[in-house]
Amino acid sequence: MTGNIKLRKKLILLITLAVAIILICFFAPKLCPFDPYAQDLAKAMQSPNWHNLLGTDRYGRDILSRIIVGSRASVFSAFLLVTVITIFGSFMGVVCGWQGGKTDAVIMRISDVFLAFPGLVFALAVIGVLGGGMSNAIIALGVISWPKYARLARSLTLSTKNAPYIAAARLSGSNNRQIIYRHILPNISGPLVVTGVLDIGTMMMELAGLSFLGLGAQPPLAEWGSMMSEGRSMLQTTPWVVLSPGLAIFLTVFVFNLLGDTVRDYLDPKERHKISISKGEQVICKRKKSWRG
Amino acid sequence: MVKYIVKRLLQLIPVILAITFLSFALLRLAGGDAVTYFYERRGTAVSQEVIDKGKALYGLDQPFLVQYGNWLKKMVSGDMGISYVSQKPVFSTFLEKLPATILLTASSIMLTLLIALPLGIYSALKQNSKWDYLIRTFTFLGNSLPNFFVAMVLLYFLAIKLALLPVISGGVTLKGLILPTLTLTISMGAKYTRQVRAIVLEEVQKDYVVGAKARGVRFPVIMIRSVLRSSLFALITLLALSIGSLLGGTAIVESIFMWDGVGKLVVDAIIMRDYPIIQAYVVWMSIIYAFVNLLTDIVYHLLDPRVGLEEVGNI
C-alpha cells in the first residue's frame, strides 16, 4: 500500500503541474511582464538579465513574455487537439465495436487507409494541400491521429462487449445507449485516457516541429517552434532566443509524459508494459496474443 | 513460402490503390488543375478557351475516375509530371534525393541499435539497480526532447562553440552525416532503450527461463539462445514501424542541416506549393512503407513459421 500512496502523491503533484501549465495558457496575456509583440530596437539582442529574465530577440521583444504567450499556441492547442481526437476516435471505435457489421467494416477500412501512410508523411501532404498555418497544421495532425484511438476503443469495446455484466445489464432492461454510457465507457476509458495524456507531449512536439519548419504557426505569432526557427540564423550570437523556447517545449512535454506514465501505473500497475503507448506496442501485444493462439 | 509472399503481395494492391487514390484526390482538391496553375504562374491572363484547350490536351476535362486511371498508368511507368518550380521531371528528382534519405535513415537506425540494445538489456537484467534508474531517467528525458531542439543544441555546442563539425552538411558527405544522425539517434535511442528494456524484462520473467535456470543452464546461454531470440520479434516490429516514422520525421532534421534528401525536398515543395513533388513524396513514401511492412512479416514468417497466413494479414 505504501507504494500506492507514493504513486498517488506523485500523481497529484503532476496533475497540479499540468493544471498550472493549462492555467498559464489561459491567463497568458496577464502574466507577461512585457508586451510580447512590442518591438524596441534599442533593447534588441540583450542576453538574459534582471530586467528581461530570458533576454530579448533581434526586434527587442522580451523572450519570457513571448514564451508565456506562446504557451497558448504550443500547449493549449495540442491539448485541445488531443481532447478532440480522443473523443472523436473513441466514439468511432465504440460504434464500430458495438455495431459490428457494415459500419464496422467501413470505418475500419477508412482508418486502415490512414494508417497505411507512415508517420508525418500524410500530415505533410494535408498541409501541402491546405497550405501552412496553425489551424491547418492542427487539422493535419488530427486527421492522421484519430485512427489510433478508434482502433484502441474498438478492441476494448469488443473485449468488454461479451462480459457477463453487460448481459446482466441487458437482462435488467438497459437499452444500448445506457449500456454504452454506464458500462462500456467507464470500463474502457482508462487505456484511452492514458494514450491521450501520453499523446499531448507527442502532439506538442509535432506541432512545434511543423511550426519550426514554417508550416505551422506563422510569425509574428508567438509559438515556441516558430520562435526557435526565427532565432535560428542568430544561433551563434543570441543562443538564448533559440534555446529558451526549446527548453520550454522540453519541460512541458516532460511533465505531460511523466503524467501519462504515472496515470498508467496508477490505473493499472500490472499492465505496465502492455497498455499501448504507441502503434508499435499495440502490434506487439496483438502479435503475441496471436502466437499463443 | 512462395505462396505466402504472393498472397501478401496481392494484399498490398488495395493498400497501394487506396494510397494513390487518396493522394490523387487530395492534391486535386488542392487548388485547381495544372493548366490553370501554369498560366497563373506565368502571370498571363488567358481566356477560358485557352484553358479549356489545355485541359483537353492533358485529359483534365475527363471524369475524375478516368483521370485517376490515366494518372495511375503514368505513375507506374515512372512519369509523375513535371515540377512547377524546377521544370524537371518529378520522379527523377525524387529518385535523385532518395539515397541521401535512405543513408541517413540507415545510419541512425544502426547507431540507435548499437546504443539501445546493450543499454536496454543491461537495464532489464539489473532491474532496479542504480544503473537501471540512471538509464531510465535518461531515456525518459530523451523521450521528451523534440529533435529540432536536440539539433539546435548539438549545432550550438558541437558546430559553433567547439567548431568540430560543419553547421550545414553541404552535400552528402560523411562529416555532414554526423550531426543529423546524432540528432535522430538521441530521440530514437531513448525510445528504443525503453522498449528493449520492457521487452527483455517481460521475456526474462517467463516460465521457460525459470525452467532453464532450474535445469542448470548457464545464464548467458539462456540469454543468447532463448531470451534474445524471442525478443527479436518485438524488435523487428519496432524497427519496421520506426522506419515509417523516420521516413516522415527526417523532414525536420534534413531541413535543419540542409541534408539533401527527400524530406528537405518536400518541405521546400510545400513552401513553394509545388504539388507534383508533394504528390510523388506522399505516394512513394507510403509505398516504401507498405513494402517495409511486408518485408517485416516475411522475416517474421522465416523466424517463426507458426506466424501463419491468417493472422498477419490484418495489420
PDB file of N, CA, C and O in Angstrom, chain B residues 4-69:
ATOM      1  N   TYR B   4       2.895 -17.761 -49.636  1.00  0.00           N
ATOM      2  CA  TYR B   4       2.678 -16.747 -48.620  1.00  0.00           C
ATOM      3  C   TYR B   4       3.060 -15.360 -49.139  1.00  0.00           C
ATOM      4  O   TYR B   4       2.301 -14.394 -48.999  1.00  0.00           O
ATOM      5  N   ILE B   5       4.234 -15.290 -49.775  1.00  0.00           N
ATOM      6  CA  ILE B   5       4.695 -13.995 -50.288  1.00  0.00           C
ATOM      7  C   ILE B   5       3.739 -13.473 -51.359  1.00  0.00           C
ATOM      8  O   ILE B   5       3.365 -12.293 -51.354  1.00  0.00           O
ATOM      9  N   VAL B   6       3.319 -14.373 -52.244  1.00  0.00           N
ATOM     10  CA  VAL B   6       2.399 -13.954 -53.298  1.00  0.00           C
ATOM     11  C   VAL B   6       1.111 -13.427 -52.690  1.00  0.00           C
ATOM     12  O   VAL B   6       0.595 -12.375 -53.072  1.00  0.00           O
ATOM     13  N   LYS B   7       0.640 -14.129 -51.679  1.00  0.00           N
ATOM     14  CA  LYS B   7      -0.605 -13.713 -51.036  1.00  0.00           C
ATOM     15  C   LYS B   7      -0.454 -12.322 -50.413  1.00  0.00           C
ATOM     16  O   LYS B   7      -1.310 -11.457 -50.547  1.00  0.00           O
ATOM     17  N   ARG B   8       0.691 -12.122 -49.763  1.00  0.00           N
ATOM     18  CA  ARG B   8       0.915 -10.814 -49.138  1.00  0.00           C
ATOM     19  C   ARG B   8       1.053  -9.722 -50.187  1.00  0.00           C
ATOM     20  O   ARG B   8       0.608  -8.605 -49.991  1.00  0.00           O
ATOM     21  N   LEU B   9       1.688 -10.054 -51.303  1.00  0.00           N
ATOM     22  CA  LEU B   9       1.827  -9.067 -52.372  1.00  0.00           C
ATOM     23  C   LEU B   9       0.465  -8.679 -52.916  1.00  0.00           C
ATOM     24  O   LEU B   9       0.193  -7.509 -53.185  1.00  0.00           O
ATOM     25  N   LEU B  10      -0.425  -9.686 -53.037  1.00  0.00           N
ATOM     26  CA  LEU B  10      -1.767  -9.396 -53.526  1.00  0.00           C
ATOM     27  C   LEU B  10      -2.515  -8.505 -52.547  1.00  0.00           C
ATOM     28  O   LEU B  10      -3.257  -7.609 -52.935  1.00  0.00           O
ATOM     29  N   GLN B  11      -2.285  -8.742 -51.263  1.00  0.00           N
ATOM     30  CA  GLN B  11      -2.953  -7.914 -50.256  1.00  0.00           C
ATOM     31  C   GLN B  11      -2.484  -6.471 -50.315  1.00  0.00           C
ATOM     32  O   GLN B  11      -3.152  -5.569 -49.839  1.00  0.00           O
ATOM     33  N   LEU B  12      -1.294  -6.289 -50.881  1.00  0.00           N
ATOM     34  CA  LEU B  12      -0.722  -4.947 -50.955  1.00  0.00           C
ATOM     35  C   LEU B  12      -1.457  -4.084 -51.977  1.00  0.00           C
ATOM     36  O   LEU B  12      -1.478  -2.862 -51.870  1.00  0.00           O
ATOM     37  N   ILE B  13      -2.050  -4.755 -52.979  1.00  0.00           N
ATOM     38  CA  ILE B  13      -2.665  -3.993 -54.072  1.00  0.00           C
ATOM     39  C   ILE B  13      -3.747  -3.015 -53.596  1.00  0.00           C
ATOM     40  O   ILE B  13      -3.673  -1.827 -53.913  1.00  0.00           O
ATOM     41  N   PRO B  14      -4.731  -3.463 -52.820  1.00  0.00           N
ATOM     42  CA  PRO B  14      -5.727  -2.487 -52.375  1.00  0.00           C
ATOM     43  C   PRO B  14      -5.124  -1.361 -51.539  1.00  0.00           C
ATOM     44  O   PRO B  14      -5.554  -0.207 -51.642  1.00  0.00           O
ATOM     45  N   VAL B  15      -4.100  -1.696 -50.756  1.00  0.00           N
ATOM     46  CA  VAL B  15      -3.453  -0.658 -49.937  1.00  0.00           C
ATOM     47  C   VAL B  15      -2.853   0.410 -50.841  1.00  0.00           C
ATOM     48  O   VAL B  15      -3.061   1.615 -50.640  1.00  0.00           O
ATOM     49  N   ILE B  16      -2.120  -0.055 -51.856  1.00  0.00           N
ATOM     50  CA  ILE B  16      -1.476   0.903 -52.760  1.00  0.00           C
ATOM     51  C   ILE B  16      -2.524   1.703 -53.533  1.00  0.00           C
ATOM     52  O   ILE B  16      -2.385   2.916 -53.715  1.00  0.00           O
ATOM     53  N   LEU B  17      -3.597   1.013 -53.947  1.00  0.00           N
ATOM     54  CA  LEU B  17      -4.669   1.732 -54.650  1.00  0.00           C
ATOM     55  C   LEU B  17      -5.242   2.823 -53.757  1.00  0.00           C
ATOM     56  O   LEU B  17      -5.456   3.959 -54.186  1.00  0.00           O
ATOM     57  N   ALA B  18      -5.476   2.482 -52.492  1.00  0.00           N
ATOM     58  CA  ALA B  18      -6.038   3.462 -51.567  1.00  0.00           C
ATOM     59  C   ALA B  18      -5.088   4.638 -51.384  1.00  0.00           C
ATOM     60  O   ALA B  18      -5.493   5.804 -51.415  1.00  0.00           O
ATOM     61  N   ILE B  19      -3.813   4.319 -51.218  1.00  0.00           N
ATOM     62  CA  ILE B  19      -2.815   5.379 -51.027  1.00  0.00           C
ATOM     63  C   ILE B  19      -2.790   6.317 -52.229  1.00  0.00           C
ATOM     64  O   ILE B  19      -2.876   7.540 -52.091  1.00  0.00           O
ATOM     65  N   THR B  20      -2.697   5.715 -53.412  1.00  0.00           N
ATOM     66  CA  THR B  20      -2.601   6.558 -54.602  1.00  0.00           C
ATOM     67  C   THR B  20      -3.888   7.349 -54.813  1.00  0.00           C
ATOM     68  O   THR B  20      -3.848   8.531 -55.140  1.00  0.00           O
ATOM     69  N   PHE B  21      -5.029   6.698 -54.581  1.00  0.00           N
ATOM     70  CA  PHE B  21      -6.293   7.394 -54.814  1.00  0.00           C
ATOM     71  C   PHE B  21      -6.438   8.595 -53.885  1.00  0.00           C
ATOM     72  O   PHE B  21      -6.778   9.700 -54.302  1.00  0.00           O
ATOM     73  N   LEU B  22      -6.127   8.363 -52.622  1.00  0.00           N
ATOM     74  CA  LEU B  22      -6.264   9.446 -51.646  1.00  0.00           C
ATOM     75  C   LEU B  22      -5.303  10.590 -51.975  1.00  0.00           C
ATOM     76  O   LEU B  22      -5.677  11.765 -51.908  1.00  0.00           O
ATOM     77  N   SER B  23      -4.072  10.215 -52.345  1.00  0.00           N
ATOM     78  CA  SER B  23      -3.099  11.263 -52.681  1.00  0.00           C
ATOM     79  C   SER B  23      -3.558  12.044 -53.898  1.00  0.00           C
ATOM     80  O   SER B  23      -3.463  13.265 -53.934  1.00  0.00           O
ATOM     81  N   PHE B  24      -4.073  11.310 -54.882  1.00  0.00           N
ATOM     82  CA  PHE B  24      -4.525  11.972 -56.097  1.00  0.00           C
ATOM     83  C   PHE B  24      -5.696  12.910 -55.789  1.00  0.00           C
ATOM     84  O   PHE B  24      -5.697  14.079 -56.186  1.00  0.00           O
ATOM     85  N   ALA B  25      -6.666  12.392 -55.043  1.00  0.00           N
ATOM     86  CA  ALA B  25      -7.847  13.189 -54.725  1.00  0.00           C
ATOM     87  C   ALA B  25      -7.468  14.426 -53.913  1.00  0.00           C
ATOM     88  O   ALA B  25      -7.942  15.533 -54.159  1.00  0.00           O
ATOM     89  N   LEU B  26      -6.559  14.214 -52.957  1.00  0.00           N
ATOM     90  CA  LEU B  26      -6.154  15.301 -52.063  1.00  0.00           C
ATOM     91  C   LEU B  26      -5.492  16.425 -52.839  1.00  0.00           C
ATOM     92  O   LEU B  26      -5.814  17.599 -52.680  1.00  0.00           O
ATOM     93  N   LEU B  27      -4.566  16.027 -53.707  1.00  0.00           N
ATOM     94  CA  LEU B  27      -3.820  17.044 -54.435  1.00  0.00           C
ATOM     95  C   LEU B  27      -4.681  17.695 -55.506  1.00  0.00           C
ATOM     96  O   LEU B  27      -4.430  18.826 -55.915  1.00  0.00           O
ATOM     97  N   ARG B  28      -5.704  16.982 -55.961  1.00  0.00           N
ATOM     98  CA  ARG B  28      -6.625  17.578 -56.927  1.00  0.00           C
ATOM     99  C   ARG B  28      -7.480  18.643 -56.228  1.00  0.00           C
ATOM    100  O   ARG B  28      -7.819  19.687 -56.769  1.00  0.00           O
ATOM    101  N   LEU B  29      -7.771  18.330 -54.966  1.00  0.00           N
ATOM    102  CA  LEU B  29      -8.541  19.256 -54.146  1.00  0.00           C
ATOM    103  C   LEU B  29      -7.744  20.542 -53.917  1.00  0.00           C
ATOM    104  O   LEU B  29      -8.303  21.591 -53.617  1.00  0.00           O
ATOM    105  N   ALA B  30      -6.442  20.398 -54.045  1.00  0.00           N
ATOM    106  CA  ALA B  30      -5.531  21.442 -53.585  1.00  0.00           C
ATOM    107  C   ALA B  30      -5.705  22.784 -54.240  1.00  0.00           C
ATOM    108  O   ALA B  30      -5.173  23.766 -53.813  1.00  0.00           O
ATOM    109  N   GLY B  31      -6.378  22.869 -55.277  1.00  0.00           N
ATOM    110  CA  GLY B  31      -6.463  24.197 -55.826  1.00  0.00           C
ATOM    111  C   GLY B  31      -6.246  24.072 -57.292  1.00  0.00           C
ATOM    112  O   GLY B  31      -5.120  24.133 -57.789  1.00  0.00           O
ATOM    113  N   GLY B  32      -7.333  23.850 -57.962  1.00  0.00           N
ATOM    114  CA  GLY B  32      -7.303  23.905 -59.402  1.00  0.00           C
ATOM    115  C   GLY B  32      -6.482  22.815 -60.032  1.00  0.00           C
ATOM    116  O   GLY B  32      -6.067  21.867 -59.399  1.00  0.00           O
ATOM    117  N   ASP B  33      -6.242  22.991 -61.285  1.00  0.00           N
ATOM    118  CA  ASP B  33      -5.544  21.985 -62.048  1.00  0.00           C
ATOM    119  C   ASP B  33      -4.258  22.583 -62.561  1.00  0.00           C
ATOM    120  O   ASP B  33      -4.012  23.784 -62.464  1.00  0.00           O
ATOM    121  N   ALA B  34      -3.453  21.723 -63.121  1.00  0.00           N
ATOM    122  CA  ALA B  34      -2.119  22.146 -63.548  1.00  0.00           C
ATOM    123  C   ALA B  34      -2.173  23.233 -64.625  1.00  0.00           C
ATOM    124  O   ALA B  34      -1.349  24.137 -64.637  1.00  0.00           O
ATOM    125  N   VAL B  35      -3.174  23.157 -65.492  1.00  0.00           N
ATOM    126  CA  VAL B  35      -3.219  24.113 -66.613  1.00  0.00           C
ATOM    127  C   VAL B  35      -3.471  25.535 -66.101  1.00  0.00           C
ATOM    128  O   VAL B  35      -2.707  26.467 -66.394  1.00  0.00           O
ATOM    129  N   THR B  36      -4.533  25.683 -65.315  1.00  0.00           N
ATOM    130  CA  THR B  36      -4.830  26.992 -64.748  1.00  0.00           C
ATOM    131  C   THR B  36      -3.625  27.499 -63.969  1.00  0.00           C
ATOM    132  O   THR B  36      -3.233  28.663 -64.051  1.00  0.00           O
ATOM    133  N   TYR B  37      -3.042  26.558 -63.214  1.00  0.00           N
ATOM    134  CA  TYR B  37      -1.905  26.904 -62.384  1.00  0.00           C
ATOM    135  C   TYR B  37      -0.733  27.405 -63.222  1.00  0.00           C
ATOM    136  O   TYR B  37      -0.096  28.399 -62.906  1.00  0.00           O
ATOM    137  N   PHE B  38      -0.527  26.693 -64.342  1.00  0.00           N
ATOM    138  CA  PHE B  38       0.591  27.034 -65.223  1.00  0.00           C
ATOM    139  C   PHE B  38       0.450  28.460 -65.743  1.00  0.00           C
ATOM    140  O   PHE B  38       1.385  29.257 -65.693  1.00  0.00           O
ATOM    141  N   TYR B  39      -0.773  28.790 -66.186  1.00  0.00           N
ATOM    142  CA  TYR B  39      -0.967  30.140 -66.722  1.00  0.00           C
ATOM    143  C   TYR B  39      -0.889  31.187 -65.628  1.00  0.00           C
ATOM    144  O   TYR B  39      -0.353  32.265 -65.819  1.00  0.00           O
ATOM    145  N   GLU B  40      -1.413  30.830 -64.468  1.00  0.00           N
ATOM    146  CA  GLU B  40      -1.343  31.775 -63.342  1.00  0.00           C
ATOM    147  C   GLU B  40       0.109  32.083 -63.006  1.00  0.00           C
ATOM    148  O   GLU B  40       0.493  33.202 -62.722  1.00  0.00           O
ATOM    149  N   ARG B  41       0.939  31.043 -63.049  1.00  0.00           N
ATOM    150  CA  ARG B  41       2.351  31.176 -62.715  1.00  0.00           C
ATOM    151  C   ARG B  41       3.053  32.107 -63.673  1.00  0.00           C
ATOM    152  O   ARG B  41       3.929  32.859 -63.276  1.00  0.00           O
ATOM    153  N   ARG B  42       2.675  31.994 -64.951  1.00  0.00           N
ATOM    154  CA  ARG B  42       3.340  32.829 -65.944  1.00  0.00           C
ATOM    155  C   ARG B  42       2.851  34.264 -65.848  1.00  0.00           C
ATOM    156  O   ARG B  42       3.445  35.173 -66.407  1.00  0.00           O
ATOM    157  N   GLY B  43       1.768  34.433 -65.161  1.00  0.00           N
ATOM    158  CA  GLY B  43       1.275  35.784 -64.948  1.00  0.00           C
ATOM    159  C   GLY B  43       0.505  36.333 -66.122  1.00  0.00           C
ATOM    160  O   GLY B  43       0.161  37.507 -66.171  1.00  0.00           O
ATOM    161  N   THR B  44       0.207  35.472 -67.116  1.00  0.00           N
ATOM    162  CA  THR B  44      -0.547  35.964 -68.269  1.00  0.00           C
ATOM    163  C   THR B  44      -2.024  35.677 -68.064  1.00  0.00           C
ATOM    164  O   THR B  44      -2.396  34.612 -67.607  1.00  0.00           O
ATOM    165  N   ALA B  45      -2.839  36.652 -68.404  1.00  0.00           N
ATOM    166  CA  ALA B  45      -4.277  36.432 -68.338  1.00  0.00           C
ATOM    167  C   ALA B  45      -4.694  35.781 -69.638  1.00  0.00           C
ATOM    168  O   ALA B  45      -4.398  36.282 -70.718  1.00  0.00           O
ATOM    169  N   VAL B  46      -5.335  34.630 -69.573  1.00  0.00           N
ATOM    170  CA  VAL B  46      -5.767  33.958 -70.795  1.00  0.00           C
ATOM    171  C   VAL B  46      -7.263  33.707 -70.727  1.00  0.00           C
ATOM    172  O   VAL B  46      -7.848  33.676 -69.654  1.00  0.00           O
ATOM    173  N   SER B  47      -7.846  33.513 -71.892  1.00  0.00           N
ATOM    174  CA  SER B  47      -9.281  33.291 -71.930  1.00  0.00           C
ATOM    175  C   SER B  47      -9.595  31.869 -71.489  1.00  0.00           C
ATOM    176  O   SER B  47      -8.740  30.993 -71.485  1.00  0.00           O
ATOM    177  N   GLN B  48     -10.843  31.666 -71.156  1.00  0.00           N
ATOM    178  CA  GLN B  48     -11.303  30.349 -70.732  1.00  0.00           C
ATOM    179  C   GLN B  48     -11.053  29.319 -71.836  1.00  0.00           C
ATOM    180  O   GLN B  48     -10.746  28.169 -71.559  1.00  0.00           O
ATOM    181  N   GLU B  49     -11.162  29.802 -73.100  1.00  0.00           N
ATOM    182  CA  GLU B  49     -10.981  28.900 -74.233  1.00  0.00           C
ATOM    183  C   GLU B  49      -9.608  28.228 -74.216  1.00  0.00           C
ATOM    184  O   GLU B  49      -9.483  27.023 -74.399  1.00  0.00           O
ATOM    185  N   VAL B  50      -8.587  29.052 -73.995  1.00  0.00           N
ATOM    186  CA  VAL B  50      -7.221  28.529 -73.986  1.00  0.00           C
ATOM    187  C   VAL B  50      -7.068  27.510 -72.862  1.00  0.00           C
ATOM    188  O   VAL B  50      -6.484  26.434 -73.039  1.00  0.00           O
ATOM    189  N   ILE B  51      -7.645  27.848 -71.720  1.00  0.00           N
ATOM    190  CA  ILE B  51      -7.562  26.936 -70.590  1.00  0.00           C
ATOM    191  C   ILE B  51      -8.251  25.620 -70.916  1.00  0.00           C
ATOM    192  O   ILE B  51      -7.699  24.536 -70.687  1.00  0.00           O
ATOM    193  N   ASP B  52      -9.439  25.716 -71.516  1.00  0.00           N
ATOM    194  CA  ASP B  52     -10.169  24.503 -71.873  1.00  0.00           C
ATOM    195  C   ASP B  52      -9.383  23.638 -72.851  1.00  0.00           C
ATOM    196  O   ASP B  52      -9.342  22.419 -72.732  1.00  0.00           O
ATOM    197  N   LYS B  53      -8.744  24.308 -73.813  1.00  0.00           N
ATOM    198  CA  LYS B  53      -7.942  23.587 -74.786  1.00  0.00           C
ATOM    199  C   LYS B  53      -6.802  22.851 -74.094  1.00  0.00           C
ATOM    200  O   LYS B  53      -6.544  21.675 -74.351  1.00  0.00           O
ATOM    201  N   GLY B  54      -6.139  23.572 -73.230  1.00  0.00           N
ATOM    202  CA  GLY B  54      -5.038  22.964 -72.474  1.00  0.00           C
ATOM    203  C   GLY B  54      -5.527  21.781 -71.655  1.00  0.00           C
ATOM    204  O   GLY B  54      -4.881  20.733 -71.596  1.00  0.00           O
ATOM    205  N   LYS B  55      -6.696  21.961 -71.057  1.00  0.00           N
ATOM    206  CA  LYS B  55      -7.258  20.884 -70.241  1.00  0.00           C
ATOM    207  C   LYS B  55      -7.523  19.658 -71.084  1.00  0.00           C
ATOM    208  O   LYS B  55      -7.246  18.533 -70.682  1.00  0.00           O
ATOM    209  N   ALA B  56      -8.100  19.890 -72.284  1.00  0.00           N
ATOM    210  CA  ALA B  56      -8.404  18.767 -73.163  1.00  0.00           C
ATOM    211  C   ALA B  56      -7.113  18.056 -73.563  1.00  0.00           C
ATOM    212  O   ALA B  56      -7.051  16.828 -73.636  1.00  0.00           O
ATOM    213  N   LEU B  57      -6.061  18.862 -73.791  1.00  0.00           N
ATOM    214  CA  LEU B  57      -4.780  18.300 -74.188  1.00  0.00           C
ATOM    215  C   LEU B  57      -4.242  17.335 -73.133  1.00  0.00           C
ATOM    216  O   LEU B  57      -3.718  16.275 -73.443  1.00  0.00           O
ATOM    217  N   TYR B  58      -4.369  17.692 -71.870  1.00  0.00           N
ATOM    218  CA  TYR B  58      -3.834  16.855 -70.801  1.00  0.00           C
ATOM    219  C   TYR B  58      -4.884  15.927 -70.194  1.00  0.00           C
ATOM    220  O   TYR B  58      -4.651  15.304 -69.171  1.00  0.00           O
ATOM    221  N   GLY B  59      -6.060  15.889 -70.815  1.00  0.00           N
ATOM    222  CA  GLY B  59      -7.103  14.981 -70.331  1.00  0.00           C
ATOM    223  C   GLY B  59      -7.743  15.434 -69.040  1.00  0.00           C
ATOM    224  O   GLY B  59      -8.316  14.637 -68.308  1.00  0.00           O
ATOM    225  N   LEU B  60      -7.649  16.724 -68.734  1.00  0.00           N
ATOM    226  CA  LEU B  60      -8.190  17.198 -67.470  1.00  0.00           C
ATOM    227  C   LEU B  60      -9.689  17.484 -67.540  1.00  0.00           C
ATOM    228  O   LEU B  60     -10.297  17.853 -66.550  1.00  0.00           O
ATOM    229  N   ASP B  61     -10.274  17.343 -68.761  1.00  0.00           N
ATOM    230  CA  ASP B  61     -11.719  17.576 -68.865  1.00  0.00           C
ATOM    231  C   ASP B  61     -12.494  16.274 -68.678  1.00  0.00           C
ATOM    232  O   ASP B  61     -13.707  16.265 -68.682  1.00  0.00           O
ATOM    233  N   GLN B  62     -11.768  15.181 -68.511  1.00  0.00           N
ATOM    234  CA  GLN B  62     -12.439  13.896 -68.354  1.00  0.00           C
ATOM    235  C   GLN B  62     -12.926  13.691 -66.918  1.00  0.00           C
ATOM    236  O   GLN B  62     -12.500  14.408 -66.014  1.00  0.00           O
ATOM    237  N   PRO B  63     -13.808  12.674 -66.746  1.00  0.00           N
ATOM    238  CA  PRO B  63     -14.297  12.431 -65.386  1.00  0.00           C
ATOM    239  C   PRO B  63     -13.151  12.096 -64.428  1.00  0.00           C
ATOM    240  O   PRO B  63     -12.104  11.609 -64.862  1.00  0.00           O
ATOM    241  N   PHE B  64     -13.395  12.329 -63.177  1.00  0.00           N
ATOM    242  CA  PHE B  64     -12.378  12.194 -62.139  1.00  0.00           C
ATOM    243  C   PHE B  64     -11.716  10.817 -62.140  1.00  0.00           C
ATOM    244  O   PHE B  64     -10.497  10.697 -62.111  1.00  0.00           O
ATOM    245  N   LEU B  65     -12.562   9.775 -62.214  1.00  0.00           N
ATOM    246  CA  LEU B  65     -12.006   8.419 -62.124  1.00  0.00           C
ATOM    247  C   LEU B  65     -11.144   8.070 -63.333  1.00  0.00           C
ATOM    248  O   LEU B  65     -10.117   7.394 -63.197  1.00  0.00           O
ATOM    249  N   VAL B  66     -11.554   8.569 -64.499  1.00  0.00           N
ATOM    250  CA  VAL B  66     -10.757   8.326 -65.705  1.00  0.00           C
ATOM    251  C   VAL B  66      -9.400   9.004 -65.553  1.00  0.00           C
ATOM    252  O   VAL B  66      -8.344   8.436 -65.858  1.00  0.00           O
ATOM    253  N   GLN B  67      -9.434  10.236 -65.049  1.00  0.00           N
ATOM    254  CA  GLN B  67      -8.188  10.961 -64.819  1.00  0.00           C
ATOM    255  C   GLN B  67      -7.278  10.215 -63.867  1.00  0.00           C
ATOM    256  O   GLN B  67      -6.076  10.118 -64.066  1.00  0.00           O
ATOM    257  N   TYR B  68      -7.903   9.665 -62.816  1.00  0.00           N
ATOM    258  CA  TYR B  68      -7.126   8.914 -61.829  1.00  0.00           C
ATOM    259  C   TYR B  68      -6.476   7.709 -62.491  1.00  0.00           C
ATOM    260  O   TYR B  68      -5.297   7.429 -62.289  1.00  0.00           O
ATOM    261  N   GLY B  69      -7.262   7.010 -63.333  1.00  0.00           N
ATOM    262  CA  GLY B  69      -6.738   5.842 -64.042  1.00  0.00           C
ATOM    263  C   GLY B  69      -5.543   6.212 -64.908  1.00  0.00           C
ATOM    264  O   GLY B  69      -4.500   5.553 -64.869  1.00  0.00           O
TER     265      GLY B  69
END
